[in-house]
N, CA and C atoms as an extended XYZ file, in Angstrom:
477
Properties=species:S:1:pos:R:3:atomname:S:1:resname:S:1:resid:I:1 pbc="F F F"
N       191.279       74.372      -48.877 N   MET     1
C       191.071       72.914      -49.550 CA  MET     1
C       190.589       72.012      -48.383 C   MET     1
N       189.561       71.325      -48.813 N   GLU     2
C       188.988       70.530      -47.733 CA  GLU     2
C       189.766       69.349      -47.338 C   GLU     2
N       189.757       69.009      -46.022 N   GLY     3
C       190.363       67.762      -45.508 CA  GLY     3
C       191.909       67.814      -45.585 C   GLY     3
N       192.646       68.919      -45.824 N   VAL     4
C       194.005       69.041      -46.050 CA  VAL     4
C       194.706       68.385      -44.836 C   VAL     4
N       194.344       68.612      -43.569 N   PHE     5
C       194.957       68.031      -42.312 CA  PHE     5
C       194.726       66.564      -42.426 C   PHE     5
N       193.504       66.131      -42.639 N   LEU     6
C       193.264       64.693      -42.638 CA  LEU     6
C       193.989       63.955      -43.774 C   LEU     6
N       194.329       64.667      -44.868 N   LYS     7
C       195.140       63.974      -45.865 CA  LYS     7
C       196.476       63.896      -45.575 C   LYS     7
N       197.066       64.657      -44.607 N   ARG     8
C       198.441       64.839      -44.247 CA  ARG     8
C       198.814       63.986      -42.955 C   ARG     8
N       197.717       63.382      -42.282 N   THR     9
C       198.106       62.814      -41.219 CA  THR     9
C       197.590       61.343      -41.234 C   THR     9
N       198.239       60.470      -40.401 N   SER    10
C       197.885       59.052      -40.219 CA  SER    10
C       197.175       58.875      -38.936 C   SER    10
N       196.822       60.104      -38.152 N   GLY    11
C       196.230       59.969      -36.914 CA  GLY    11
C       194.721       59.487      -36.863 C   GLY    11
N       194.423       58.871      -35.804 N   LYS    12
C       193.059       58.288      -35.583 CA  LYS    12
C       192.529       59.059      -34.376 C   LYS    12
N       191.257       59.459      -34.502 N   TYR    13
C       190.671       60.338      -33.447 CA  TYR    13
C       189.356       59.773      -32.923 C   TYR    13
N       189.082       60.015      -31.724 N   ASP    14
C       187.685       59.536      -31.171 CA  ASP    14
C       186.552       60.408      -31.713 C   ASP    14
N       187.048       61.689      -31.978 N   ILE    15
C       185.852       62.627      -32.580 CA  ILE    15
C       186.568       63.532      -33.444 C   ILE    15
N       185.865       63.872      -34.435 N   ILE    16
C       186.214       64.880      -35.618 CA  ILE    16
C       185.060       65.907      -35.526 C   ILE    16
N       185.364       67.062      -35.247 N   VAL    17
C       184.394       68.186      -35.221 CA  VAL    17
C       184.497       69.039      -36.388 C   VAL    17
N       183.623       69.259      -37.216 N   VAL    18
C       183.690       70.100      -38.311 CA  VAL    18
C       182.729       71.247      -38.185 C   VAL    18
N       183.059       72.466      -38.275 N   ASP    19
C       182.191       73.658      -37.966 CA  ASP    19
C       182.520       74.560      -39.271 C   ASP    19
N       181.929       74.229      -40.334 N   PRO    20
C       182.252       75.067      -41.381 CA  PRO    20
C       181.702       76.443      -41.522 C   PRO    20
N       182.296       77.480      -42.035 N   PRO    21
C       181.644       78.686      -41.885 CA  PRO    21
C       180.561       78.795      -43.067 C   PRO    21
N       179.309       79.413      -42.591 N   PRO    22
C       178.328       79.649      -43.656 CA  PRO    22
C       178.814       80.608      -44.752 C   PRO    22
N       178.246       80.691      -45.849 N   PRO    23
C       177.083       79.736      -46.367 CA  PRO    23
C       177.535       78.427      -46.736 C   PRO    23
N       176.794       77.452      -46.604 N   VAL    24
C       177.029       76.093      -47.034 CA  VAL    24
C       177.489       76.117      -48.518 C   VAL    24
N       176.950       76.941      -49.228 N   GLU    25
C       177.213       76.968      -50.690 CA  GLU    25
C       178.521       77.460      -51.111 C   GLU    25
N       179.271       78.122      -50.202 N   ALA    26
C       180.601       78.559      -50.602 CA  ALA    26
C       181.515       77.496      -51.014 C   ALA    26
N       182.313       77.622      -51.925 N   ALA    27
C       183.175       76.609      -52.384 CA  ALA    27
C       183.976       75.851      -51.415 C   ALA    27
N       184.521       76.568      -50.479 N   GLY    28
C       185.470       76.008      -49.522 CA  GLY    28
C       184.571       75.167      -48.357 C   GLY    28
N       183.481       75.692      -48.236 N   SER    29
C       182.566       75.189      -47.207 CA  SER    29
C       181.769       73.873      -47.680 C   SER    29
N       181.342       73.997      -48.990 N   SER    30
C       180.376       72.882      -49.569 CA  SER    30
C       181.199       71.481      -49.675 C   SER    30
N       182.576       71.623      -49.898 N   LEU    31
C       183.152       70.379      -49.911 CA  LEU    31
C       183.436       69.665      -48.620 C   LEU    31
N       183.271       70.418      -47.487 N   LEU    32
C       183.220       69.791      -46.206 CA  LEU    32
C       181.878       69.081      -45.900 C   LEU    32
N       181.011       69.123      -46.814 N   TYR    33
C       179.783       68.399      -46.709 CA  TYR    33
C       179.605       67.224      -47.765 C   TYR    33
N       180.779       66.984      -48.481 N   SER    34
C       180.778       65.997      -49.449 CA  SER    34
C       181.025       64.524      -49.044 C   SER    34
N       180.468       63.679      -49.855 N   LYS    35
C       180.634       62.234      -49.538 CA  LYS    35
C       182.095       61.929      -49.523 C   LYS    35
N       182.971       62.428      -50.221 N   GLU    36
C       184.321       62.170      -50.253 CA  GLU    36
C       185.042       62.562      -48.916 C   GLU    36
N       184.606       63.866      -48.459 N   PHE    37
C       185.040       64.256      -47.302 CA  PHE    37
C       184.741       63.356      -46.191 C   PHE    37
N       183.413       62.899      -46.152 N   TYR    38
C       183.005       62.011      -45.070 CA  TYR    38
C       183.837       60.680      -45.025 C   TYR    38
N       184.122       60.161      -46.152 N   GLU    39
C       184.845       59.008      -46.343 CA  GLU    39
C       186.300       59.098      -45.834 C   GLU    39
N       186.822       60.239      -46.050 N   LEU    40
C       188.054       60.694      -45.613 CA  LEU    40
C       188.160       60.639      -44.092 C   LEU    40
N       187.132       61.315      -43.512 N   ALA    41
C       186.914       61.576      -42.177 CA  ALA    41
C       186.725       60.111      -41.414 C   ALA    41
N       185.955       59.251      -42.145 N   LYS    42
C       185.708       57.952      -41.625 CA  LYS    42
C       187.160       57.141      -41.357 C   LYS    42
N       188.036       57.296      -42.317 N   GLN    43
C       189.260       56.658      -42.224 CA  GLN    43
C       190.139       57.070      -41.028 C   GLN    43
N       189.782       58.227      -40.440 N   HIS    44
C       190.581       58.772      -39.468 CA  HIS    44
C       189.903       58.690      -37.957 C   HIS    44
N       188.742       57.992      -38.033 N   LEU    45
C       188.046       57.827      -36.746 CA  LEU    45
C       188.447       56.470      -36.131 C   LEU    45
N       188.769       56.587      -34.785 N   LYS    46
C       188.982       55.254      -34.132 CA  LYS    46
C       187.734       54.357      -34.184 C   LYS    46
N       187.727       53.118      -33.815 N   PRO    47
C       186.517       52.371      -33.548 CA  PRO    47
C       185.634       53.095      -32.657 C   PRO    47
N       184.385       53.279      -32.944 N   GLY    48
C       183.458       53.837      -32.160 CA  GLY    48
C       183.469       55.522      -32.246 C   GLY    48
N       184.368       55.955      -32.970 N   GLY    49
C       184.633       57.419      -33.134 CA  GLY    49
C       183.398       58.039      -33.867 C   GLY    49
N       183.377       59.317      -33.559 N   ILE    50
C       182.157       59.998      -34.013 CA  ILE    50
C       182.545       61.246      -34.809 C   ILE    50
N       181.942       61.554      -35.929 N   LEU    51
C       182.033       62.722      -36.625 CA  LEU    51
C       180.843       63.597      -36.330 C   LEU    51
N       181.278       64.846      -35.895 N   GLN    52
C       180.162       65.877      -35.468 CA  GLN    52
C       180.254       67.004      -36.441 C   GLN    52
N       179.046       67.280      -37.235 N   MET    53
C       179.147       68.255      -38.374 CA  MET    53
C       178.036       69.196      -37.872 C   MET    53
N       178.324       70.476      -38.081 N   TRP    54
C       177.205       71.432      -37.919 CA  TRP    54
C       176.880       71.890      -39.275 C   TRP    54
N       175.417       71.991      -39.508 N   PHE    55
C       174.894       72.487      -40.759 CA  PHE    55
C       174.130       73.600      -40.246 C   PHE    55
N       174.577       74.768      -40.775 N   PRO    56
C       173.945       76.137      -40.300 CA  PRO    56
C       172.442       76.302      -40.930 C   PRO    56
N       172.001       75.489      -41.810 N   GLY    57
C       170.737       75.685      -42.243 CA  GLY    57
C       170.685       76.261      -43.611 C   GLY    57
N       169.611       76.488      -44.074 N   GLY    58
C       169.513       77.038      -45.674 CA  GLY    58
C       168.329       76.581      -46.355 C   GLY    58
N       168.603       76.481      -47.685 N   GLU    59
C       167.458       75.961      -48.483 CA  GLU    59
C       167.136       74.610      -48.210 C   GLU    59
N       165.939       74.203      -48.376 N   VAL    60
C       165.539       72.765      -48.210 CA  VAL    60
C       166.326       71.881      -48.927 C   VAL    60
N       166.448       72.198      -50.258 N   LEU    61
C       167.274       71.245      -51.194 CA  LEU    61
C       168.648       71.017      -50.627 C   LEU    61
N       169.305       72.100      -50.104 N   THR    62
C       170.659       72.191      -49.646 CA  THR    62
C       170.671       71.166      -48.450 C   THR    62
N       169.723       71.302      -47.531 N   GLY    63
C       169.696       70.405      -46.287 CA  GLY    63
C       169.481       68.925      -46.700 C   GLY    63
N       168.683       68.682      -47.683 N   GLN    64
C       168.533       67.397      -48.062 CA  GLN    64
C       169.697       66.745      -48.767 C   GLN    64
N       170.507       67.704      -49.529 N   ALA    65
C       171.736       67.055      -49.973 CA  ALA    65
C       172.798       66.855      -48.905 C   ALA    65
N       172.866       67.620      -47.903 N   VAL    66
C       173.709       67.562      -46.783 CA  VAL    66
C       173.543       66.230      -46.256 C   VAL    66
N       172.156       65.927      -45.760 N   ILE    67
C       171.663       64.747      -45.114 CA  ILE    67
C       172.037       63.524      -45.891 C   ILE    67
N       171.733       63.410      -47.235 N   ARG    68
C       171.861       62.333      -48.000 CA  ARG    68
C       173.459       61.939      -48.033 C   ARG    68
N       174.312       63.038      -48.216 N   SER    69
C       175.705       62.680      -48.346 CA  SER    69
C       176.240       62.049      -47.114 C   SER    69
N       175.872       62.562      -45.971 N   ILE    70
C       176.267       61.875      -44.655 CA  ILE    70
C       175.592       60.651      -44.292 C   ILE    70
N       174.321       60.542      -44.686 N   ASN    71
C       173.542       59.430      -44.437 CA  ASN    71
C       173.998       58.235      -45.182 C   ASN    71
N       174.523       58.431      -46.379 N   GLU    72
C       174.965       57.414      -47.392 CA  GLU    72
C       176.414       56.969      -47.000 C   GLU    72
N       177.129       57.999      -46.318 N   SER    73
C       178.515       57.610      -45.944 CA  SER    73
C       178.665       56.828      -44.460 C   SER    73
N       177.823       57.048      -43.685 N   PHE    74
C       177.880       56.444      -42.326 CA  PHE    74
C       176.579       55.744      -42.042 C   PHE    74
N       176.753       54.401      -41.509 N   PRO    75
C       175.624       53.686      -41.156 CA  PRO    75
C       174.738       54.197      -40.020 C   PRO    75
N       175.454       54.919      -39.156 N   HIS    76
C       174.710       55.354      -37.905 CA  HIS    76
C       174.863       56.891      -37.796 C   HIS    76
N       173.568       57.669      -38.055 N   VAL    77
C       173.500       59.078      -38.065 CA  VAL    77
C       172.388       59.566      -37.143 C   VAL    77
N       172.730       60.559      -36.291 N   ARG    78
C       171.852       61.153      -35.399 CA  ARG    78
C       171.765       62.572      -35.677 C   ARG    78
N       170.638       63.353      -35.726 N   CYS    79
C       170.525       64.659      -36.016 CA  CYS    79
C       169.801       65.438      -34.896 C   CYS    79
N       170.335       66.616      -34.517 N   PHE    80
C       169.655       67.390      -33.412 CA  PHE    80
C       169.557       68.853      -33.837 C   PHE    80
N       168.456       69.436      -33.667 N   LEU    81
C       168.240       71.015      -33.724 CA  LEU    81
C       169.363       71.816      -32.848 C   LEU    81
N       169.750       72.831      -33.326 N   SER    82
C       170.810       73.584      -32.299 CA  SER    82
C       169.935       74.308      -31.395 C   SER    82
N       170.465       74.684      -30.145 N   VAL    83
C       169.737       75.343      -29.259 CA  VAL    83
C       168.844       76.592      -29.756 C   VAL    83
N       169.675       77.398      -30.319 N   ALA    84
C       168.996       78.632      -30.869 CA  ALA    84
C       168.214       78.317      -32.263 C   ALA    84
N       168.208       77.170      -32.675 N   ARG    85
C       167.592       76.681      -33.934 CA  ARG    85
C       168.310       77.199      -35.186 C   ARG    85
N       169.642       77.444      -34.998 N   TRP    86
C       170.566       77.802      -36.137 CA  TRP    86
C       170.997       76.626      -36.756 C   TRP    86
N       170.241       75.937      -37.559 N   GLY    87
C       170.676       74.655      -38.263 CA  GLY    87
C       170.648       73.492      -37.287 C   GLY    87
N       171.475       72.630      -37.545 N   CYS    88
C       171.467       71.151      -36.782 CA  CYS    88
C       172.894       70.825      -36.554 C   CYS    88
N       172.972       69.893      -35.655 N   HIS    89
C       174.113       69.051      -35.337 CA  HIS    89
C       173.997       67.703      -35.843 C   HIS    89
N       174.929       67.140      -36.555 N   ILE    90
C       174.759       65.783      -36.988 CA  ILE    90
C       175.853       65.071      -36.435 C   ILE    90
N       175.628       63.945      -35.771 N   LEU    91
C       176.579       63.030      -35.458 CA  LEU    91
C       176.546       61.702      -36.285 C   LEU    91
N       177.703       61.183      -36.686 N   ALA    92
C       177.794       60.123      -37.565 CA  ALA    92
C       178.936       59.091      -37.088 C   ALA    92
N       178.697       57.945      -37.305 N   SER    93
C       179.633       56.944      -36.751 CA  SER    93
C       179.525       55.622      -37.771 C   SER    93
N       180.496       54.783      -37.723 N   SER    94
C       180.547       53.454      -38.282 CA  SER    94
C       179.755       52.495      -37.296 C   SER    94
N       179.694       52.881      -36.094 N   GLU    95
C       179.145       52.056      -35.110 CA  GLU    95
C       177.983       52.693      -34.358 C   GLU    95
N       177.113       52.088      -33.698 N   PRO    96
C       175.986       52.665      -33.194 CA  PRO    96
C       176.367       53.782      -32.035 C   PRO    96
N       175.684       54.809      -32.086 N   ILE    97
C       175.821       55.993      -31.196 CA  ILE    97
C       175.050       55.805      -29.899 C   ILE    97
N       175.842       55.862      -28.771 N   GLU    98
C       175.112       55.558      -27.459 CA  GLU    98
C       174.032       56.637      -27.348 C   GLU    98
N       172.768       56.349      -26.840 N   GLN    99
C       171.758       57.209      -26.566 CA  GLN    99
C       171.644       57.450      -25.066 C   GLN    99
N       172.030       58.701      -24.638 N   LEU   100
C       172.043       59.032      -23.269 CA  LEU   100
C       170.968       60.189      -23.079 C   LEU   100
N       170.349       60.299      -21.912 N   ASP   101
C       169.535       61.263      -21.658 CA  ASP   101
C       170.278       62.501      -21.213 C   ASP   101
N       169.664       63.558      -20.934 N   ALA   102
C       170.280       64.905      -20.496 CA  ALA   102
C       171.171       64.684      -19.254 C   ALA   102
N       170.455       64.071      -18.359 N   ASN   103
C       171.184       63.889      -16.965 CA  ASN   103
C       172.375       63.043      -16.994 C   ASN   103
N       172.292       61.921      -17.774 N   GLN   104
C       173.597       61.139      -18.028 CA  GLN   104
C       174.596       61.956      -18.698 C   GLN   104
N       174.310       62.639      -19.678 N   LEU   105
C       175.404       63.402      -20.443 CA  LEU   105
C       175.966       64.515      -19.367 C   LEU   105
N       175.140       65.208      -18.671 N   ALA   106
C       175.540       66.158      -17.719 CA  ALA   106
C       176.566       65.530      -16.712 C   ALA   106
N       176.299       64.371      -16.266 N   THR   107
C       177.032       63.708      -15.293 CA  THR   107
C       178.267       63.348      -15.786 C   THR   107
N       178.396       63.098      -17.069 N   ARG   108
C       179.827       62.751      -17.605 CA  ARG   108
C       180.680       63.929      -18.036 C   ARG   108
N       180.058       65.057      -17.966 N   MET   109
C       180.866       66.204      -18.409 CA  MET   109
C       181.711       66.783      -17.352 C   MET   109
N       182.936       67.360      -17.653 N   PRO   110
C       183.888       67.947      -16.623 CA  PRO   110
C       183.213       69.289      -16.398 C   PRO   110
N       183.616       69.736      -15.207 N   GLU   111
C       182.952       71.012      -14.783 CA  GLU   111
C       183.378       72.175      -15.771 C   GLU   111
N       184.692       72.057      -16.397 N   SER   112
C       185.034       73.137      -17.347 CA  SER   112
C       184.115       73.062      -18.597 C   SER   112
N       183.844       72.037      -18.942 N   ALA   113
C       182.909       71.897      -20.198 CA  ALA   113
C       181.382       72.397      -19.819 C   ALA   113
N       180.930       72.094      -18.556 N   LYS   114
C       179.609       72.600      -18.071 CA  LYS   114
C       179.641       74.225      -18.101 C   LYS   114
N       180.767       74.784      -17.588 N   ASN   115
C       180.864       76.156      -17.547 CA  ASN   115
C       180.915       76.900      -18.858 C   ASN   115
N       181.594       76.207      -19.802 N   ASP   116
C       181.716       76.716      -21.291 CA  ASP   116
C       180.193       76.654      -21.989 C   ASP   116
N       179.665       75.525      -21.478 N   LEU   117
C       178.221       75.287      -22.192 CA  LEU   117
C       177.216       76.389      -21.804 C   LEU   117
N       177.358       76.736      -20.504 N   LEU   118
C       176.418       77.806      -19.934 CA  LEU   118
C       176.962       79.285      -19.928 C   LEU   118
N       178.079       79.451      -20.673 N   GLU   119
C       178.549       80.655      -20.629 CA  GLU   119
C       177.710       81.860      -21.138 C   GLU   119
N       176.946       81.640      -22.204 N   TRP   120
C       176.001       82.502      -22.661 CA  TRP   120
C       174.492       82.266      -22.426 C   TRP   120
N       174.287       81.523      -21.375 N   ASN   121
C       172.889       81.129      -20.993 CA  ASN   121
C       172.578       81.793      -19.644 C   ASN   121
N       171.325       82.210      -19.521 N   ASP   122
C       170.857       82.637      -18.180 CA  ASP   122
C       170.789       81.445      -17.182 C   ASP   122
N       170.349       80.384      -17.599 N   SER   123
C       170.031       79.269      -16.741 CA  SER   123
C       171.567       78.657      -16.293 C   SER   123
N       171.604       78.096      -15.100 N   GLN   124
C       172.735       77.284      -14.727 CA  GLN   124
C       172.421       75.808      -14.588 C   GLN   124
N       171.274       75.384      -15.153 N   ASP   125
C       170.596       74.024      -15.192 CA  ASP   125
C       171.317       73.244      -16.169 C   ASP   125
N       172.406       72.574      -16.141 N   VAL   126
C       172.980       72.009      -17.181 CA  VAL   126
C       172.170       70.919      -17.863 C   VAL   126
N       171.525       69.961      -17.072 N   PRO   127
C       170.728       68.836      -17.685 CA  PRO   127
C       169.504       69.577      -18.507 C   PRO   127
N       168.994       70.592      -17.963 N   ALA   128
C       167.814       71.245      -18.774 CA  ALA   128
C       168.393       71.895      -20.025 C   ALA   128
N       169.531       72.408      -20.066 N   TYR   129
C       170.087       72.963      -21.380 CA  TYR   129
C       170.393       71.899      -22.353 C   TYR   129
N       170.984       70.766      -21.851 N   ILE   130
C       171.362       69.574      -22.638 CA  ILE   130
C       170.053       68.996      -23.236 C   ILE   130
N       168.999       69.123      -22.260 N   GLY   131
C       167.724       68.432      -22.801 CA  GLY   131
C       167.071       69.006      -23.908 C   GLY   131
N       167.421       70.444      -23.982 N   ARG   132
C       166.720       71.128      -24.972 CA  ARG   132
C       167.347       70.620      -26.526 C   ARG   132
N       168.640       70.249      -26.500 N   VAL   133
C       169.270       69.654      -27.699 CA  VAL   133
C       168.809       68.106      -27.861 C   VAL   133
N       168.902       67.394      -26.819 N   VAL   134
C       168.654       65.885      -26.803 CA  VAL   134
C       167.225       65.710      -27.131 C   VAL   134
N       166.296       66.480      -26.703 N   ASN   135
C       164.950       66.248      -27.035 CA  ASN   135
C       164.497       66.828      -28.421 C   ASN   135
N       165.386       67.409      -29.192 N   SER   136
C       165.057       68.008      -30.604 CA  SER   136
C       165.534       66.984      -31.551 C   SER   136
N       165.961       65.799      -31.245 N   GLU   137
C       166.416       64.795      -32.243 CA  GLU   137
C       165.431       64.491      -33.292 C   GLU   137
N       165.882       64.514      -34.605 N   PHE   138
C       164.938       64.099      -35.659 CA  PHE   138
C       165.530       63.010      -36.519 C   PHE   138
N       164.746       62.304      -37.140 N   PHE   139
C       165.139       61.163      -38.013 CA  PHE   139
C       165.567       61.680      -39.359 C   PHE   139
N       166.746       61.487      -39.698 N   ALA   140
C       167.413       62.041      -41.030 CA  ALA   140
C       166.781       61.545      -42.166 C   ALA   140
N       166.627       60.228      -42.289 N   PRO   141
C       166.043       59.617      -43.476 CA  PRO   141
C       164.741       60.138      -43.938 C   PRO   141
N       164.031       60.599      -43.019 N   GLU   142
C       162.662       61.294      -43.351 CA  GLU   142
C       162.782       62.519      -44.205 C   GLU   142
N       163.949       63.155      -44.021 N   LEU   143
C       164.277       64.365      -44.781 CA  LEU   143
C       164.805       64.208      -46.220 C   LEU   143
N       165.142       63.024      -46.565 N   LEU   144
C       165.736       62.605      -47.780 CA  LEU   144
C       164.882       63.163      -48.945 C   LEU   144
N       165.474       63.656      -49.992 N   ASN   145
C       164.659       63.953      -51.159 CA  ASN   145
C       164.529       62.635      -52.036 C   ASN   145
N       163.493       62.501      -52.672 N   SER   146
C       163.309       61.078      -53.518 CA  SER   146
C       164.284       61.059      -54.566 C   SER   146
N       164.967       62.043      -55.064 N   ASP   147
C       165.870       62.180      -56.110 CA  ASP   147
C       167.255       61.746      -55.460 C   ASP   147
N       167.766       60.682      -55.892 N   PRO   148
C       169.076       60.171      -55.203 CA  PRO   148
C       170.348       61.153      -55.565 C   PRO   148
N       170.044       61.955      -56.643 N   GLU   149
C       171.103       62.905      -57.216 CA  GLU   149
C       171.217       64.050      -56.310 C   GLU   149
N       170.248       64.258      -55.401 N   VAL   150
C       170.325       65.389      -54.370 CA  VAL   150
C       171.333       65.019      -53.257 C   VAL   150
N       172.525       65.272      -53.570 N   GLN   151
C       173.761       65.062      -52.546 CA  GLN   151
C       174.825       65.948      -52.926 C   GLN   151
N       175.855       65.888      -52.253 N   ILE   152
C       176.967       66.643      -52.380 CA  ILE   152
C       178.301       65.768      -52.540 C   ILE   152
N       178.828       66.005      -53.679 N   THR   153
C       180.137       65.189      -53.953 CA  THR   153
C       181.217       66.151      -54.327 C   THR   153
N       182.309       65.723      -54.464 N   ASP   154
C       183.444       66.565      -54.742 CA  ASP   154
C       183.166       67.102      -56.227 C   ASP   154
N       182.636       66.217      -57.090 N   ASP   155
C       182.327       66.607      -58.547 CA  ASP   155
C       181.046       67.251      -58.617 C   ASP   155
N       180.204       67.259      -57.565 N   GLN   156
C       178.779       67.811      -57.651 CA  GLN   156
C       178.654       68.710      -56.257 C   GLN   156
N       179.422       69.781      -56.141 N   PRO   157
C       179.300       70.647      -54.932 CA  PRO   157
C       178.061       71.492      -55.185 C   PRO   157
N       177.684       72.209      -53.955 N   LEU   158
C       176.510       73.009      -53.999 CA  LEU   158
C       176.981       74.237      -54.967 C   LEU   158
N       175.847       74.814      -55.512 N   GLN   159
C       176.150       76.036      -56.325 CA  GLN   159
C       175.019       77.012      -56.200 C   GLN   159
């Protein structure tokens, strides 16, 4: 059941990370891409908090529905292709999301996070690795379908 933890807590968070299992169209997963879920998550973000959502990719129409649902739920959305090009990572917030370059991000990371990031990578160049993601940003509204019904809601999950 989507959002059970968020429905049971009054906690506020700096970041909420959502990494649903593919396929997106699965009943349990698709509701984690719904406008209602994003509204619930937004209620649990601290000021300046960020929702991070992984979309594993799939049909073009599915991607358009995911992007519309999050884009209409949050005023600030940034999208990045994943390093291995397995879908994309979406950052969403009620407030502007700070834009940092790869060197600035690497400088802010604790050593343990840098080690985790490079665990499956041949390179040990953290800024270069981060740069592969930062430099893959794309503008989400350009991907929106002209049909406003192409979205995901609890009443209109993916099928």
